Amino acid sequence: MREMHRKESCPQQRTRGSRRAQGADDIGDDAEEEGEEEISESTDDSSDPEYVPSKEQRRRKARKKRAPKNRLSVELAQYLGEAERFLNNDQFDEAEEICRTIIASAPNSSPPYVVLAEIYYRRGDHEKSTEYMFEAAQRNPGDTSLWLSLIDFAEEKNDLALAMHYTKLALRGDRQNSDIRRRLIQYYERVGQSRSALMLRLSALSVTPEPSGEKQFQLARTLADEFFKLMDRPSSIRAYESAFEKYPDSGTDADKNTTLSMMLQLRKYENALKFLLRYCNVSITTEAGKPLRWDRLAEQLKHPNKYTNLTFPETTPPELYMKLFLILIHLKLSAICIPFVRASLTEENAEKHFDWLLDIIKSFRTYGLHSAAGEMLLKLTILESAKQLPLVWTMLAEVQVELGQVEKAISSYRHVLDTLAPRHTEARVALGGLLKRVGRHEEALDLMAPSNVISGQSSSRSTKRPSEVPSPLSKSKNSNRPNKLRESQSGAMPFEPSDTSDQEHRDRDDDDDFAVEQAKRDAKWLKTSSAVSDASLLSNDPVAYRIAFERCKMLDHPDSTHQFMDEAWNVLFTDVARLCGPDWAELAVILDNSRLRARLMSRLGTNDNSCKLVTSRTHGLKERNVTTADIWSLYLRLIGMLMAEMPNTLAHLEAAAIWGGLLPAIYNDESRRAAASNLLISSCLVGHNGTPAYFKLREIYKKWSHQNQYWNLMNIAILLARDFRQCRLLDRFSEDCRYPLGIISNNDCIVRGSHRLAIARLIGLREQYPHDPLIALLLGVGFLGVSLHKHIASHHPPVLQGLGFLNEYRRLRGYCQEVYYNIARFCHQLMLCHIAIEYYEKVLKMEPVGDTEEEKALTDLRSEAAFNLALIYRSNGNRAMAHHLIQSYLVI
């Protein structure tokens, strides 16, 4: 059986007398020895004439060391031995009683808890045994055997989390124990916590280093690579630093280079300089020879101008001393490294370490040392390996601009565009801005023309000027209008079934005609769009697109408004117009087909004929370095200028609203897409082009169908489109919108002359909304229409029914101008002029509804009533009364 307790070694017991005698003798001997030492010291000190006694030299009495709190006294240790004897004789109750007595006297001692754990273990109560063993380990955390017993118990129960917990506590008590650390690392790897395991292995580099420097650095490189894969650069740096601290001479130049590179990536310049001073034999001193110490770096760097000398070994690799120069520049010690930087500008370094030289130049520019940066760049333009690089010349031009050498900067940019890289976007944009800044506007605009950078493959394409692109309203609005509906020839009485069945047959025929017409237009568009190659699109050439965009920004000035509108139109919509084809006035049909719309936007956004989702393909804008925010701002600027030129630009505003919703930069953003959709709806309704507005309103049906304003706009769009087949599509919508859909369908039926079907729909609505005055008014209008039919047995019943619903409408609506005007119009239509005159005069005498003058002006019907009343008087020969009404109510 496992031994779970150990006996504490106790000092041998002595008698009280012997302890006293020995103590007295010892004290006497010690006193004699101390007296002799004091005499000798006093004689030695008195011989020194400059001797001055101090308080610090006074001898203090040595204190006795305290015994640990968890250690038992001799009596209790002997008493615990009795408990162990009872335990060995299987007398568990007596042993437990003794242990609890000892715990009451010494609660911080661990041995009695160990004996209790053994007692419960032999009894078979393993849970209680583990608890007491844990209590013992907590009171003596340095005892590794107790923790190992607990870890074994946890493993026996397959409780890995508890075993990890015990192992962590054991390692906390003995951090030098490599076996426990290795065990904890295995646990972390078993549960998949690789990062925690790596952190333990990292701490082991400092606590328990490897026996040789080679093994230490090999392990450090492995750990650094693992941390680097986890994007944990600080831990990678710690791995190398731990290896250098233990074995500073074993690290290679590659290890130093890797460590410094990671420090520079994290911009830890002080730590990097400490590393160089400590491990790379770098020395920085003042004129007096006082060195810059790595352990006092933060304090000494407060006065960087004191240090004037820099030395490092001649065998230092170029990667290391270039990093040294970069660090010194960032720490404002650039004065001591500029001579070394000049000496490092060789052909070999420019060829192998060009990136580090550029970083040094950028650092010079960051801290305002433009002269030093310009000197380096001028030397690079002479070296064979760097003089053909456009980046060197563009940086040189930027530095020359900062130094005020404008003409030299222009010549540098010209060298890049004329000789090195004609399609260099940044150089062309920077040169255009510089020319504009010095007042050479025309030259800047000529430079920023997209035709200067279009490649040979796409140079032959013909991009239309905005003035050449026809406006959306230039064609007849009736070009895509469906065939007129056949009028009903039926003369049956209201609510006859044959009227409804004839209407259903006509609806079916119209739907079939519409589907055939839609398929023909889709095929025609696909044929036209496929004829346009992707290579000929402006968006396919990122350089030309960026130059065109920058040219638009340059033209955004009050003196060049119209030119800006032309250029912005080209940038935004030239590709859309070419892909939509010559019949782009029928674009509403494309808007109704989601498949064709996705295809169009896919080609605009990615220049690929595939029909994948546009939202997952946005690298086109990144390639041409024009963000979606830039496209959106240009679009808004163009829309603002078009609205400022209204009504002359209404056609172009409508086209911009339609095409803007097809641009991927706008369509992929929900807020921008909603703004473009609202603009499309409003512009199309203002331009009396209802079909595109109808399609857009149908897209946002689920979001806004609970608003009355939405249905008002939908009704206006259907009326403007003159395509009343769309009303039947609305019948397929949800039953939640039965009221507005019923009203719109009723209007459709009335316009088509199907008054019986309209009345049937309204009767169904009236059962659901019995107190709605609008339904009663529309029922009256429906019966009025029935009474005017040519083939009807009697006109009197529908007239009486219409008057009855008008009376109900007056009761529900109340007494106001609207009610009297509608009654007057009803009687006027029936040629009951004597009754209509009475109600028109009531309208003229009543005040309009509204709390303010603006509201009253919107609801005032007196001018309409006066006009209709004047028509009645004129038809009856009373021209004087008609003239009086016109002069009183209609002349402004």
Coordinates of N, CA and C in Angstrom, one line a residue, residues 10 23 46-47 53 59 72 75 78 82 86 96 130 168 341 407 440 454 533 597 672 703 765 789:
C10 N 12.9 14.8 14.7 CA 12.8 15.6 15.9 C 14.2 15.6 16.6
G23 N 23.6 25.4 28.7 CA 23.3 26.7 28.2 C 24.2 27.7 29.0
S46 N 42.1 52.0 18.2 CA 42.7 53.2 18.9 C 44.0 53.5 18.3
S47 N 44.7 52.6 17.6 CA 45.9 52.9 17.0 C 45.8 53.7 15.8
P53 N 34.2 56.1 15.5 CA 33.2 55.1 15.6 C 31.8 55.6 15.1
R59 N 27.7 46.5 17.3 CA 27.4 45.0 17.2 C 26.0 44.8 17.7
L72 N 5.9 20.7 13.7 CA 5.4 20.3 15.0 C 6.4 20.5 16.1
E75 N 6.9 17.5 21.5 CA 5.8 16.8 22.2 C 4.8 16.3 21.2
Q78 N 6.0 13.5 19.0 CA 5.9 12.2 19.6 C 4.5 11.8 19.8
E82 N 2.3 8.2 18.2 CA 1.3 7.3 18.8 C 0.2 7.1 17.8
F86 N -1.1 3.5 16.3 CA -2.5 3.1 16.2 C -3.0 2.8 14.7
E96 N -7.4 8.8 14.6 CA -8.1 10.0 14.1 C -8.3 11.0 15.3
T130 N -8.6 12.5 -0.2 CA -8.1 13.5 -1.1 C -8.2 14.9 -0.5
K168 N -0.5 22.9 -11.4 CA -0.2 24.3 -11.4 C 0.2 24.7 -10.0
V341 N 25.6 56.2 -42.5 CA 24.6 55.9 -43.5 C 25.1 56.3 -44.9
E407 N 10.5 73.0 -59.4 CA 10.8 72.6 -60.8 C 11.6 71.3 -60.9
R440 N -0.8 76.0 -63.2 CA -0.8 75.4 -64.6 C -1.9 74.4 -64.7
I454 N -4.4 54.6 -71.0 CA -5.1 53.4 -71.5 C -4.1 52.5 -72.3
S533 N -17.0 43.6 -74.7 CA -16.0 42.8 -74.0 C -15.6 43.4 -72.7
R597 N -30.0 41.6 -63.6 CA -29.4 42.7 -62.8 C -28.1 42.2 -62.1
R672 N -26.6 53.1 -48.5 CA -26.5 53.8 -49.8 C -27.5 53.2 -50.8
K703 N -40.7 46.2 -46.2 CA -40.2 47.1 -45.2 C -41.2 48.3 -44.9
L765 N -64.5 44.7 -48.9 CA -63.8 45.6 -47.9 C -64.7 46.2 -46.9
H789 N -73.4 53.2 -68.0 CA -73.3 52.1 -69.0 C -74.4 52.3 -70.1

